[in-house]
Amino acid sequence: MATYPFRTALVTGASSGIGEVMTAQLADAGVATTVVARRLERLEALAERHDGITPMAADLSTDDGQRAVVDRIAEGDIDLVVNNAGFGTNGDFHELDPDRLADEIEVNVAALTRLSQASLAAMVPRGSGYLLNVSSVASFQPAPQLAVYAATKAYVTSLTESLHEEAAPHGVHVTALCPGLTKTEFQSVSNTDTYADQFPSFVWTSPDEVARCGLDGVAANRTLAVPGAQYKVMVATTNITPRWLRRRASSIVQRG
Ligand SMILES: NC(=O)c1ccc[n+]([C@@H]2O[C@H](COP(=O)([O-])OP(=O)(O)OC[C@H]3O[C@@H](n4cnc5c(N)ncnc54)[C@H](OP(=O)(O)O)[C@@H]3O)[C@@H](O)[C@H]2O)c1
């Protein structure tokens, strides 16, 4: 059984996918976890399956939802905060629903920023704490058809790398988890269902591997945690690949 340096946690987006699996891993390690999402019934079912889980319904695209989670973090008893809630919008930018794009930016960027700030405001003065922000390998290059999603994740990786440097002298760990393709509800929510047929099995990582990589990464104070050998190579070669080539390659991959 894994052991972690955190005893309490808060995980957003725990009602499915990576967040749900990560919560189960935390429960197995004896970490008491507050779980956040809109679908309360999913969170309650998770709490029935595992010990030490406290459901909290909140819509992170709203000011009220963000404020409620900020207030919970400000209580100051949470060792690890995982900003995992997020989604994408696949399609030609000019045809996408503008309200959906605004929600995407609100959840992926604004809520994550607000919760990160509340986390470090609680953790830095006490000289300990752990913040794990779920980004994506899409943060390392533009992604035509997923343009806003990739841009939101570029923000998440950049913000998290800066916060890693700021927080390290205060004894606080800050890590960006950058998964590649992972089979979850993300594909149906983000209109990328065709990826299952489009991409070969070796490019897919499991939610279990992704969640474990994130928890191990923040415990070890890695700046970036990239699950899967195939994506580690991809990220490592990013800086030596010309920007135009990354953009063109990304465009070709997205269009299948
Ligand atoms: N799957 C992939 O291929 C992949 C790759 C790279 C990065 N990621 C990132 O990994 C993270 C988790 O995604 P996943 O793959 O596990 O997808 P998922 O199964 O669709 O889970 C997304 C979670 O986010 C929550 N969420 C979405 N909108 C929300 C809102 N307005 N308020 C509160 N919670 C909200 C959902 O809960 P409710 O619907 O119940 O609110 C759900 O629990 C995301 O940040 C995603 O961008 C995923």
Short mmCIF file of C-alpha atoms and ligand atoms in Angstrom, two decimals:
data_model
loop_
_atom_site.label_atom_id
_atom_site.label_comp_id
_atom_site.label_asym_id
_atom_site.label_seq_id
_atom_site.Cartn_x
_atom_site.Cartn_y
_atom_site.Cartn_z
CA MET A 1 0.00 0.00 0.00
CA ALA A 2 1.31 3.50 -0.90
CA THR A 3 2.07 5.93 1.89
CA TYR A 4 1.95 9.69 1.39
CA PRO A 5 3.13 12.68 3.43
CA PHE A 6 -0.41 14.18 3.39
CA ARG A 7 -3.16 13.12 5.84
CA THR A 8 -6.01 15.23 4.44
CA ALA A 9 -6.90 16.21 0.85
CA LEU A 10 -9.43 18.03 -1.31
CA VAL A 11 -9.94 16.79 -4.89
CA THR A 12 -12.05 18.65 -7.45
CA GLY A 13 -13.66 16.71 -10.29
CA ALA A 14 -13.83 13.54 -8.19
CA SER A 15 -17.15 12.31 -9.59
CA SER A 16 -15.48 10.48 -12.51
CA GLY A 17 -12.25 9.66 -14.31
CA ILE A 18 -8.84 10.65 -12.95
CA GLY A 19 -10.25 12.46 -9.89
CA GLU A 20 -12.40 9.50 -8.87
CA VAL A 21 -9.49 7.05 -9.19
CA MET A 22 -7.15 9.42 -7.34
CA THR A 23 -9.66 9.70 -4.49
CA ALA A 24 -9.79 5.89 -4.23
CA GLN A 25 -5.97 5.78 -4.11
CA LEU A 26 -5.96 8.42 -1.37
CA ALA A 27 -8.60 6.48 0.59
CA ASP A 28 -6.50 3.29 0.29
CA ALA A 29 -3.57 5.26 1.75
CA GLY A 30 -5.72 6.46 4.67
CA VAL A 31 -5.98 10.09 3.49
CA ALA A 32 -9.27 11.77 4.51
CA THR A 33 -10.55 13.53 1.38
CA THR A 34 -13.16 16.18 0.61
CA VAL A 35 -14.45 15.52 -2.91
CA VAL A 36 -15.91 18.26 -5.11
CA ALA A 37 -18.04 18.10 -8.27
CA ARG A 38 -21.57 18.99 -9.44
CA ARG A 39 -22.95 15.42 -9.41
CA LEU A 40 -23.46 14.91 -5.68
CA GLU A 41 -24.93 11.41 -6.12
CA ARG A 42 -21.65 10.24 -7.70
CA LEU A 43 -19.68 11.70 -4.79
CA GLU A 44 -22.01 10.05 -2.27
CA ALA A 45 -21.57 6.69 -4.02
CA LEU A 46 -17.80 7.17 -3.80
CA ALA A 47 -18.11 7.92 -0.07
CA GLU A 48 -20.08 4.68 0.38
CA ARG A 49 -17.35 2.65 -1.31
CA HIS A 50 -14.41 4.15 0.64
CA ASP A 51 -13.73 5.39 4.15
CA GLY A 52 -12.89 8.99 5.01
CA ILE A 53 -14.60 10.74 2.08
CA THR A 54 -16.68 13.92 2.50
CA PRO A 55 -18.78 14.96 -0.52
CA MET A 56 -19.15 18.62 -1.42
CA ALA A 57 -21.37 19.69 -4.32
CA ALA A 58 -20.09 22.78 -6.13
CA ASP A 59 -20.26 24.11 -9.68
CA LEU A 60 -16.79 25.53 -10.35
CA SER A 61 -18.02 27.54 -13.34
CA THR A 62 -19.88 29.80 -10.88
CA ASP A 63 -18.73 32.40 -8.38
CA ASP A 64 -20.76 30.72 -5.60
CA GLY A 65 -19.22 27.32 -6.32
CA GLN A 66 -15.67 28.68 -6.41
CA ARG A 67 -16.24 30.72 -3.24
CA ALA A 68 -17.58 27.70 -1.32
CA VAL A 69 -14.46 25.65 -2.13
CA VAL A 70 -12.16 28.60 -1.36
CA ASP A 71 -13.87 28.91 2.05
CA ARG A 72 -13.38 25.19 2.69
CA ILE A 73 -9.66 25.42 1.85
CA ALA A 74 -9.32 28.55 4.03
CA GLU A 75 -10.33 26.48 7.07
CA GLY A 76 -6.65 25.50 6.93
CA ASP A 77 -6.80 21.77 7.72
CA ILE A 78 -6.16 20.42 4.20
CA ASP A 79 -2.66 19.14 3.38
CA LEU A 80 -3.17 18.40 -0.34
CA VAL A 81 -5.36 20.28 -2.84
CA VAL A 82 -5.86 18.72 -6.27
CA ASN A 83 -7.27 21.02 -8.96
CA ASN A 84 -8.47 18.29 -11.30
CA ALA A 85 -11.91 19.44 -12.56
CA GLY A 86 -11.79 20.40 -16.21
CA PHE A 87 -13.09 19.73 -19.70
CA GLY A 88 -12.42 20.49 -23.37
CA THR A 89 -14.33 21.74 -26.39
CA ASN A 90 -13.46 20.00 -29.65
CA GLY A 91 -14.28 21.58 -33.01
CA ASP A 92 -13.69 24.57 -35.22
CA PHE A 93 -13.29 27.58 -32.94
CA HIS A 94 -15.72 29.81 -34.88
CA GLU A 95 -18.49 27.19 -34.62
CA LEU A 96 -18.24 26.39 -30.91
CA ASP A 97 -20.84 27.57 -28.38
CA PRO A 98 -19.43 30.77 -26.81
CA ASP A 99 -21.10 30.06 -23.45
CA ARG A 100 -19.44 26.65 -23.34
CA LEU A 101 -16.06 28.24 -24.11
CA ALA A 102 -16.61 30.77 -21.32
CA ASP A 103 -17.40 27.92 -18.87
CA GLU A 104 -14.30 26.05 -20.03
CA ILE A 105 -12.11 29.06 -19.24
CA GLU A 106 -13.94 29.59 -15.95
CA VAL A 107 -13.40 25.99 -14.75
CA ASN A 108 -9.97 25.23 -16.25
CA VAL A 109 -8.40 28.64 -15.59
CA ALA A 110 -10.34 30.93 -13.22
CA ALA A 111 -11.44 28.33 -10.66
CA LEU A 112 -8.03 26.66 -10.69
CA THR A 113 -6.32 30.01 -10.12
CA ARG A 114 -8.65 30.96 -7.28
CA LEU A 115 -8.29 27.59 -5.56
CA SER A 116 -4.50 27.62 -6.05
CA GLN A 117 -4.35 31.05 -4.43
CA ALA A 118 -6.50 29.93 -1.48
CA SER A 119 -4.30 26.84 -1.10
CA LEU A 120 -0.99 28.71 -0.98
CA ALA A 121 -2.51 31.41 1.27
CA ALA A 122 -3.24 28.62 3.77
CA MET A 123 -0.10 26.54 3.22
CA VAL A 124 2.75 29.06 2.94
CA PRO A 125 2.26 30.61 6.43
CA ARG A 126 2.25 27.17 8.03
CA GLY A 127 5.35 26.13 6.04
CA SER A 128 3.90 22.93 4.58
CA GLY A 129 1.38 21.74 2.04
CA TYR A 130 0.86 20.17 -1.37
CA LEU A 131 -0.86 21.57 -4.48
CA LEU A 132 -1.39 19.39 -7.56
CA ASN A 133 -2.82 21.08 -10.67
CA VAL A 134 -4.01 18.80 -13.45
CA SER A 135 -2.83 20.17 -16.78
CA SER A 136 -2.24 18.14 -19.97
CA VAL A 137 0.41 17.31 -22.57
CA ALA A 138 -1.77 19.60 -24.73
CA SER A 139 -0.21 22.44 -22.72
CA PHE A 140 3.10 22.08 -24.58
CA GLN A 141 1.91 22.93 -28.11
CA PRO A 142 -1.09 24.48 -29.82
CA ALA A 143 -3.93 22.05 -30.65
CA PRO A 144 -6.09 23.07 -33.62
CA GLN A 145 -9.67 21.79 -32.98
CA LEU A 146 -8.96 21.93 -29.25
CA ALA A 147 -7.58 25.47 -29.36
CA VAL A 148 -9.16 26.87 -26.21
CA TYR A 149 -8.53 23.68 -24.25
CA ALA A 150 -4.81 23.66 -25.14
CA ALA A 151 -4.60 27.38 -24.31
CA THR A 152 -6.22 26.85 -20.89
CA LYS A 153 -3.78 24.02 -20.14
CA ALA A 154 -0.78 26.09 -21.31
CA TYR A 155 -1.92 28.59 -18.67
CA VAL A 156 -2.16 25.84 -16.03
CA THR A 157 1.35 24.52 -16.71
CA SER A 158 2.85 28.03 -16.78
CA LEU A 159 1.08 29.14 -13.59
CA THR A 160 2.00 25.93 -11.79
CA GLU A 161 5.68 26.09 -12.75
CA SER A 162 5.84 29.67 -11.42
CA LEU A 163 4.08 28.69 -8.19
CA HIS A 164 6.43 25.71 -7.79
CA GLU A 165 9.37 28.13 -7.66
CA GLU A 166 7.58 30.63 -5.38
CA ALA A 167 6.38 28.00 -2.90
CA ALA A 168 9.46 25.78 -2.70
CA PRO A 169 11.40 28.02 -0.24
CA HIS A 170 8.35 27.90 2.07
CA GLY A 171 8.28 24.10 2.20
CA VAL A 172 5.18 23.83 -0.02
CA HIS A 173 5.15 21.40 -2.96
CA VAL A 174 3.46 22.51 -6.21
CA THR A 175 3.25 20.17 -9.21
CA ALA A 176 1.56 20.13 -12.63
CA LEU A 177 0.25 16.71 -13.68
CA CYS A 178 0.38 16.52 -17.49
CA PRO A 179 -1.46 13.44 -18.77
CA GLY A 180 -1.78 12.36 -22.38
CA LEU A 181 -4.82 10.51 -23.72
CA THR A 182 -6.62 8.76 -20.87
CA LYS A 183 -9.96 6.91 -21.22
CA THR A 184 -12.46 8.69 -18.97
CA GLU A 185 -15.71 10.61 -19.48
CA PHE A 186 -13.51 13.39 -20.87
CA GLN A 187 -13.98 12.01 -24.41
CA SER A 188 -17.81 12.13 -24.30
CA VAL A 189 -17.93 15.47 -22.44
CA SER A 190 -15.37 17.09 -24.74
CA ASN A 191 -16.68 15.72 -28.05
CA THR A 192 -13.57 13.62 -28.69
CA ASP A 193 -15.25 10.17 -28.76
CA THR A 194 -13.69 9.42 -32.15
CA TYR A 195 -10.24 9.40 -30.52
CA ALA A 196 -10.91 5.82 -29.31
CA ASP A 197 -10.80 4.60 -32.95
CA GLN A 198 -8.41 7.26 -34.22
CA PHE A 199 -5.49 6.58 -31.87
CA PRO A 200 -3.73 3.23 -31.31
CA SER A 201 -3.84 1.56 -27.90
CA PHE A 202 -0.21 2.39 -27.03
CA VAL A 203 -0.97 6.12 -26.79
CA TRP A 204 -3.59 5.59 -24.07
CA THR A 205 -2.69 5.73 -20.40
CA SER A 206 -4.96 4.43 -17.64
CA PRO A 207 -6.61 6.73 -15.06
CA ASP A 208 -4.91 4.58 -12.41
CA GLU A 209 -1.41 5.26 -13.81
CA VAL A 210 -2.17 8.96 -14.26
CA ALA A 211 -3.53 9.43 -10.73
CA ARG A 212 -0.61 7.53 -9.17
CA CYS A 213 1.92 9.59 -11.16
CA GLY A 214 0.30 12.79 -9.87
CA LEU A 215 0.30 11.76 -6.22
CA ASP A 216 3.88 10.47 -6.39
CA GLY A 217 4.94 13.61 -8.27
CA VAL A 218 3.56 16.10 -5.75
CA ALA A 219 4.85 14.04 -2.81
CA ALA A 220 8.34 14.19 -4.40
CA ASN A 221 7.97 17.92 -5.27
CA ARG A 222 8.41 17.39 -9.03
CA THR A 223 7.57 20.48 -11.08
CA LEU A 224 5.97 18.39 -13.83
CA ALA A 225 4.56 14.87 -13.53
CA VAL A 226 4.10 13.24 -16.94
CA PRO A 227 2.54 9.75 -16.89
CA GLY A 228 3.67 7.17 -19.47
CA ALA A 229 7.01 6.67 -21.23
CA GLN A 230 5.54 7.74 -24.59
CA TYR A 231 4.51 11.13 -23.19
CA LYS A 232 7.73 11.62 -21.22
CA VAL A 233 9.61 11.34 -24.55
CA MET A 234 7.14 13.70 -26.23
CA VAL A 235 7.51 16.36 -23.55
CA ALA A 236 11.31 15.97 -23.46
CA THR A 237 11.56 16.55 -27.22
CA THR A 238 9.21 19.56 -27.15
CA ASN A 239 11.97 22.05 -26.45
CA ILE A 240 14.17 20.84 -29.31
CA THR A 241 11.36 20.72 -31.91
CA PRO A 242 10.75 23.94 -33.88
CA ARG A 243 7.50 25.63 -32.92
CA TRP A 244 6.13 25.60 -36.51
CA LEU A 245 6.72 21.84 -36.72
CA ARG A 246 4.91 21.16 -33.45
CA ARG A 247 1.99 23.29 -34.65
CA ARG A 248 1.77 21.53 -38.02
CA ALA A 249 2.13 18.05 -36.47
CA SER A 250 -0.55 18.85 -33.94
CA SER A 251 -2.87 20.04 -36.71
CA ILE A 252 -2.36 16.84 -38.72
CA VAL A 253 -2.95 14.62 -35.65
CA GLN A 254 -6.13 16.49 -34.65
CA ARG A 255 -7.60 16.13 -38.12
CA GLY A 256 -6.87 12.39 -38.14
N1 LIG B 1 -8.85 12.15 -20.14
C1 LIG B 1 -7.84 12.70 -20.81
O1 LIG B 1 -7.46 12.23 -21.92
C2 LIG B 1 -7.09 13.87 -20.21
C3 LIG B 1 -5.84 14.20 -20.75
C4 LIG B 1 -5.14 15.28 -20.21
C5 LIG B 1 -5.69 16.00 -19.17
N2 LIG B 1 -6.91 15.67 -18.67
C6 LIG B 1 -7.44 16.49 -17.57
O2 LIG B 1 -7.73 15.67 -16.46
C7 LIG B 1 -8.72 16.29 -15.65
C8 LIG B 1 -9.78 15.26 -15.28
O3 LIG B 1 -10.44 14.85 -16.47
P1 LIG B 1 -10.95 13.37 -16.72
O4 LIG B 1 -10.23 12.84 -17.88
O5 LIG B 1 -10.97 12.60 -15.46
O6 LIG B 1 -12.44 13.73 -17.23
P2 LIG B 1 -13.89 13.39 -16.63
O7 LIG B 1 -14.03 11.93 -16.36
O8 LIG B 1 -14.85 14.04 -17.56
O9 LIG B 1 -13.89 14.16 -15.22
C9 LIG B 1 -14.00 15.55 -15.16
C10 LIG B 1 -14.40 15.95 -13.74
O10 LIG B 1 -14.49 17.38 -13.70
C11 LIG B 1 -15.70 17.74 -13.05
N3 LIG B 1 -16.21 19.01 -13.53
C12 LIG B 1 -16.41 19.41 -14.82
N4 LIG B 1 -17.01 20.61 -14.84
C13 LIG B 1 -17.18 20.98 -13.54
C14 LIG B 1 -17.77 22.12 -12.91
N5 LIG B 1 -18.34 23.12 -13.62
N6 LIG B 1 -17.78 22.17 -11.56
C15 LIG B 1 -17.25 21.16 -10.83
N7 LIG B 1 -16.69 20.06 -11.36
C16 LIG B 1 -16.67 19.98 -12.70
C17 LIG B 1 -16.67 16.60 -13.40
O11 LIG B 1 -17.68 16.51 -12.39
P3 LIG B 1 -19.24 16.87 -12.57
O12 LIG B 1 -19.59 16.69 -14.03
O13 LIG B 1 -19.95 15.93 -11.65
O14 LIG B 1 -19.33 18.30 -12.11
C18 LIG B 1 -15.74 15.39 -13.33
O15 LIG B 1 -15.67 14.91 -12.01
C19 LIG B 1 -9.25 17.48 -16.45
O16 LIG B 1 -8.66 18.67 -15.97
C20 LIG B 1 -8.76 17.19 -17.87
O17 LIG B 1 -8.58 18.36 -18.62
C21 LIG B 1 -7.62 14.63 -19.16
#
